[in-house]
Amino acid sequence: MTAVRVTFWGVRGTFPAAGAAYARYGGDTMCIEIGCGAITLILDAGSGLRALGAKLNARSRPGRMHVLLSHLHLDHIMGLPHFAPFWRPGADIRVHAAEESIAQECGGPMSIFRPPLFPLDSRHAPANVSLNRFRIGESVAVEKDIIVRSAPVTHQGACCAFIVSAGARTIAYVTDHEHGDAATDRAVAEAVKGADLLIYDATFTDAEMPAHRGWGHSSWEEGLRLKRRSRAKLLALAHHHPDRTDDELDARAEHAADACSDVFFARQGLSLDL
Ligand SMILES: [Zn+2]
Ligand SMILES: [Zn+2]
């Protein structure tokens, strides 16, 4: 059975954070690598994608890479033009984005990767690049042994969660989701049921939520409640607020560990074998 390795290349939300106060958890925006044999799945293309691209480009054979975009907000696509495999002949890169999100944006996800926003044009990149559109709520066609389902979440504009089943393991990725709509929350809990790893939007605390209703994000405490409701085995809290320092995240991680087992605040650079 193929082992599944999950690596966090970016765990920050909204905007990258730089400086010594953010060094331990890392400042790059959302980007998660799921390695399953020769196949690489990448959940979101935040600024963390740049370092992942350098690693993948160092391979003797680039292999096939799937970049799955939860939505097209800048913090989830800003790494695309800096993904080195685009410039490698023979690399096979498939970008997956929801039809609904493309319809709301002018030009789709690759518009960030051409003038005037970037000096080079992705359409001239030597890699074999394709864009696959899916509808939120449906499966995403990746590889025959890997099943990816998408599920609606509550956010500004079209956005989805991904539930990846690979090598007998299930990884649920729920970011940029504001809890509070009972029907959507129930559907999210059902979609991520029994996941071996649940990655969840922990931008805020419960105490901060009332002042941030409508911002499209959740709290780490809701992550714990969702873990219990869905019986997910391990919870990674992520999409950290760009102002949240390492010390503040340490304090929240301690509270979370007191309240629940098998939970951690995700750090950039961390790898897990599932
Ligand atoms: Zn975000
Ligand atoms: Zn967003």
Coordinates of C-alpha atoms in Angstrom, one line a residue, residues 18-252:
A18 CA 7.6 38.1 7.7
G19 CA 9.8 38.7 10.7
A20 CA 11.3 36.9 13.7
A21 CA 8.0 36.8 15.5
Y22 CA 6.5 34.5 12.8
A23 CA 9.6 32.3 12.1
R24 CA 8.6 29.1 13.9
Y25 CA 5.1 28.7 12.4
G26 CA 6.2 30.3 9.2
G27 CA 4.9 33.2 7.1
D28 CA 4.0 31.6 3.8
T29 CA 0.3 31.4 2.8
M30 CA -1.6 28.1 2.3
C31 CA 0.1 25.3 0.4
I32 CA -0.1 21.6 1.4
E33 CA 1.7 18.8 -0.5
I34 CA 0.2 15.3 -0.5
G35 CA 2.8 12.9 -1.9
C36 CA 1.4 9.5 -2.9
G37 CA 4.0 7.5 -4.8
A38 CA 5.0 9.3 -8.0
I39 CA 1.9 11.6 -7.8
T40 CA 2.0 14.9 -6.1
L41 CA -1.2 16.7 -5.1
I42 CA -1.0 20.3 -4.0
L43 CA -3.8 21.9 -2.0
D44 CA -3.8 25.6 -2.8
A45 CA -1.0 27.7 -4.4
G46 CA -0.2 30.3 -1.7
S47 CA 3.3 31.7 -1.4
G48 CA 4.4 28.4 0.1
L49 CA 4.2 26.9 -3.4
R50 CA 7.5 28.6 -4.4
A51 CA 9.7 26.4 -2.1
L52 CA 7.7 23.3 -2.9
G53 CA 8.3 24.0 -6.6
A54 CA 12.1 24.2 -6.0
K55 CA 12.0 20.8 -4.3
L56 CA 9.9 19.2 -7.0
N57 CA 12.2 20.7 -9.7
A58 CA 15.2 19.1 -8.1
R59 CA 13.8 15.6 -8.9
S60 CA 15.4 13.7 -11.8
R61 CA 11.9 13.2 -13.3
P62 CA 9.3 15.9 -12.6
G63 CA 6.3 13.5 -12.5
R64 CA 2.7 14.6 -12.6
M65 CA 1.5 17.4 -10.3
H66 CA -2.0 18.4 -9.5
V67 CA -2.7 21.8 -8.1
L68 CA -6.1 22.0 -6.5
L69 CA -7.4 25.5 -5.8
S70 CA -10.0 25.8 -3.0
H71 CA -10.8 29.3 -4.4
L72 CA -9.1 32.2 -6.2
H73 CA -8.4 34.6 -3.4
L74 CA -4.9 36.0 -3.7
D75 CA -3.5 34.2 -0.7
H76 CA -4.4 30.9 -2.3
I77 CA -3.0 31.5 -5.8
M78 CA -0.1 34.0 -5.3
G79 CA 2.5 31.2 -5.6
L80 CA 1.5 30.1 -9.1
P81 CA 3.8 32.4 -11.1
H82 CA 6.7 31.3 -8.9
F83 CA 6.2 27.6 -9.3
A84 CA 9.5 26.5 -10.9
P85 CA 8.1 23.3 -12.6
F86 CA 6.2 25.5 -15.1
W87 CA 9.6 26.2 -16.7
R88 CA 10.6 22.6 -16.9
P89 CA 10.0 20.8 -20.3
G90 CA 8.2 17.5 -19.7
A91 CA 6.6 18.6 -16.4
D92 CA 2.9 17.7 -16.3
I93 CA 1.0 20.2 -14.3
R94 CA -2.8 20.1 -13.9
V95 CA -4.5 23.0 -12.2
H96 CA -8.0 22.3 -10.9
A97 CA -10.4 25.1 -10.1
A98 CA -14.1 25.3 -9.5
E99 CA -16.2 26.4 -12.4
E100 CA -18.1 28.7 -10.0
S101 CA -14.9 30.5 -8.9
I102 CA -13.6 30.9 -12.5
A103 CA -17.0 32.5 -13.4
Q104 CA -16.6 35.1 -10.6
E105 CA -13.0 36.1 -11.5
C106 CA -11.9 37.7 -14.7
G107 CA -9.5 35.4 -16.5
G108 CA -9.4 32.5 -14.1
P109 CA -6.5 31.4 -11.9
M110 CA -3.7 31.8 -14.5
S111 CA -4.5 35.5 -15.1
I112 CA -2.1 36.1 -12.2
F113 CA 0.6 34.5 -14.3
R114 CA 0.8 36.9 -17.3
P115 CA 1.4 40.6 -17.9
P116 CA 0.6 43.1 -16.5
L117 CA 0.5 41.2 -13.1
F118 CA 3.7 39.2 -13.9
P119 CA 6.4 39.8 -16.5
L120 CA 6.2 36.3 -18.0
D121 CA 3.2 34.5 -19.5
S122 CA 2.2 31.0 -18.4
R123 CA 1.0 30.3 -21.9
H124 CA 4.7 30.4 -23.0
A125 CA 5.9 28.0 -20.3
P126 CA 7.5 24.8 -21.6
A127 CA 5.7 22.5 -19.1
N128 CA 2.6 20.7 -20.2
V129 CA -0.1 22.8 -18.3
S130 CA -3.8 22.1 -18.3
L131 CA -6.8 23.6 -16.4
N132 CA -9.5 21.2 -15.2
R133 CA -12.8 22.8 -14.2
F134 CA -15.1 21.0 -11.7
R135 CA -18.3 21.9 -10.0
I136 CA -18.3 22.4 -6.3
G137 CA -20.0 19.3 -4.6
E138 CA -18.7 17.0 -7.3
S139 CA -15.6 14.8 -7.5
V140 CA -12.4 16.2 -9.1
A141 CA -10.8 14.1 -11.7
V142 CA -7.2 13.5 -10.7
E143 CA -5.7 10.0 -10.8
K144 CA -7.6 6.7 -10.9
D145 CA -6.3 5.5 -7.5
I146 CA -6.9 8.9 -5.8
I147 CA -10.4 10.2 -5.1
V148 CA -10.9 13.9 -4.5
R149 CA -14.3 15.2 -3.6
S150 CA -15.2 18.9 -3.3
A151 CA -17.7 20.2 -0.8
P152 CA -19.2 23.7 -0.4
V153 CA -18.1 25.9 2.5
T154 CA -19.2 29.4 3.6
H155 CA -16.9 32.1 2.3
Q156 CA -17.0 35.3 0.2
G157 CA -17.4 34.0 -3.3
A158 CA -17.2 30.4 -4.5
C159 CA -14.9 28.3 -2.3
C160 CA -14.7 24.6 -1.5
A161 CA -13.3 22.0 0.9
F162 CA -11.4 19.0 -0.6
I163 CA -11.6 15.5 0.7
V164 CA -8.7 13.4 -0.6
S165 CA -8.7 9.7 -0.4
A166 CA -5.3 8.2 -1.3
G167 CA -3.5 5.0 -0.3
A168 CA -6.3 4.1 2.2
R169 CA -5.9 7.4 3.9
T170 CA -8.3 10.4 3.9
I171 CA -7.2 14.0 4.2
A172 CA -9.8 16.6 4.6
Y173 CA -8.9 20.2 3.8
V174 CA -11.4 22.8 5.1
T175 CA -10.0 26.3 4.9
D176 CA -11.6 29.7 4.4
H177 CA -14.9 28.6 5.9
E178 CA -17.0 30.6 8.3
H179 CA -19.0 28.3 10.6
G180 CA -22.5 29.3 11.7
D181 CA -24.8 28.2 8.9
A182 CA -26.2 25.0 10.3
A183 CA -27.0 23.3 7.0
T184 CA -23.5 24.0 5.6
D185 CA -21.8 23.0 8.8
R186 CA -23.7 19.7 8.9
A187 CA -22.7 19.0 5.3
V188 CA -19.1 19.8 6.1
A189 CA -19.1 17.5 9.1
E190 CA -20.6 14.7 7.0
A191 CA -18.1 15.3 4.1
V192 CA -15.0 15.0 6.4
K193 CA -16.4 12.2 8.6
G194 CA -13.7 9.8 9.8
A195 CA -10.8 11.7 8.1
D196 CA -7.3 10.5 9.1
L197 CA -6.2 14.2 9.0
L198 CA -8.5 17.2 9.1
I199 CA -6.9 20.6 8.2
Y200 CA -9.1 23.4 9.3
D201 CA -9.4 27.2 9.2
A202 CA -8.3 28.6 12.6
T203 CA -8.0 32.2 11.7
F204 CA -9.8 33.4 14.8
T205 CA -10.8 32.4 18.3
D206 CA -14.4 32.0 19.4
A207 CA -14.1 35.3 21.3
E208 CA -13.0 37.1 18.1
M209 CA -15.8 35.7 16.0
P210 CA -18.6 38.2 16.8
A211 CA -16.4 41.1 15.6
H212 CA -15.5 39.2 12.4
R213 CA -18.8 37.7 11.3
G214 CA -18.9 37.9 7.5
W215 CA -15.2 37.7 7.1
G216 CA -15.4 34.1 5.9
H217 CA -13.3 32.4 8.5
S218 CA -13.6 30.1 11.5
S219 CA -12.0 29.5 15.0
W220 CA -9.7 26.9 16.4
E221 CA -12.4 26.0 19.0
E222 CA -14.8 25.2 16.1
G223 CA -12.1 23.0 14.6
L224 CA -12.2 21.0 17.8
R225 CA -16.0 20.8 17.7
L226 CA -15.8 19.7 14.1
K227 CA -13.2 17.1 15.0
R228 CA -15.5 15.6 17.6
R229 CA -18.6 15.7 15.4
S230 CA -16.9 14.2 12.4
R231 CA -14.7 11.8 14.4
A232 CA -11.6 12.9 12.5
K233 CA -8.6 11.2 13.9
L234 CA -6.1 14.1 13.8
L235 CA -6.7 17.9 13.5
A236 CA -4.3 20.4 12.1
L237 CA -5.3 24.0 12.7
A238 CA -4.1 26.3 10.0
H239 CA -4.7 29.5 7.9
H240 CA -3.2 31.5 10.8
H241 CA -3.9 35.2 10.9
P242 CA -1.0 37.2 9.5
D243 CA -0.7 39.2 12.7
R244 CA -0.6 36.0 14.9
T245 CA 2.8 35.6 16.4
D246 CA 4.5 32.4 17.3
D247 CA 4.0 33.0 21.0
E248 CA 0.3 33.6 20.5
L249 CA 0.0 30.5 18.4
D250 CA 1.9 28.5 21.1
A251 CA -0.6 29.7 23.7
R252 CA -3.6 28.7 21.6

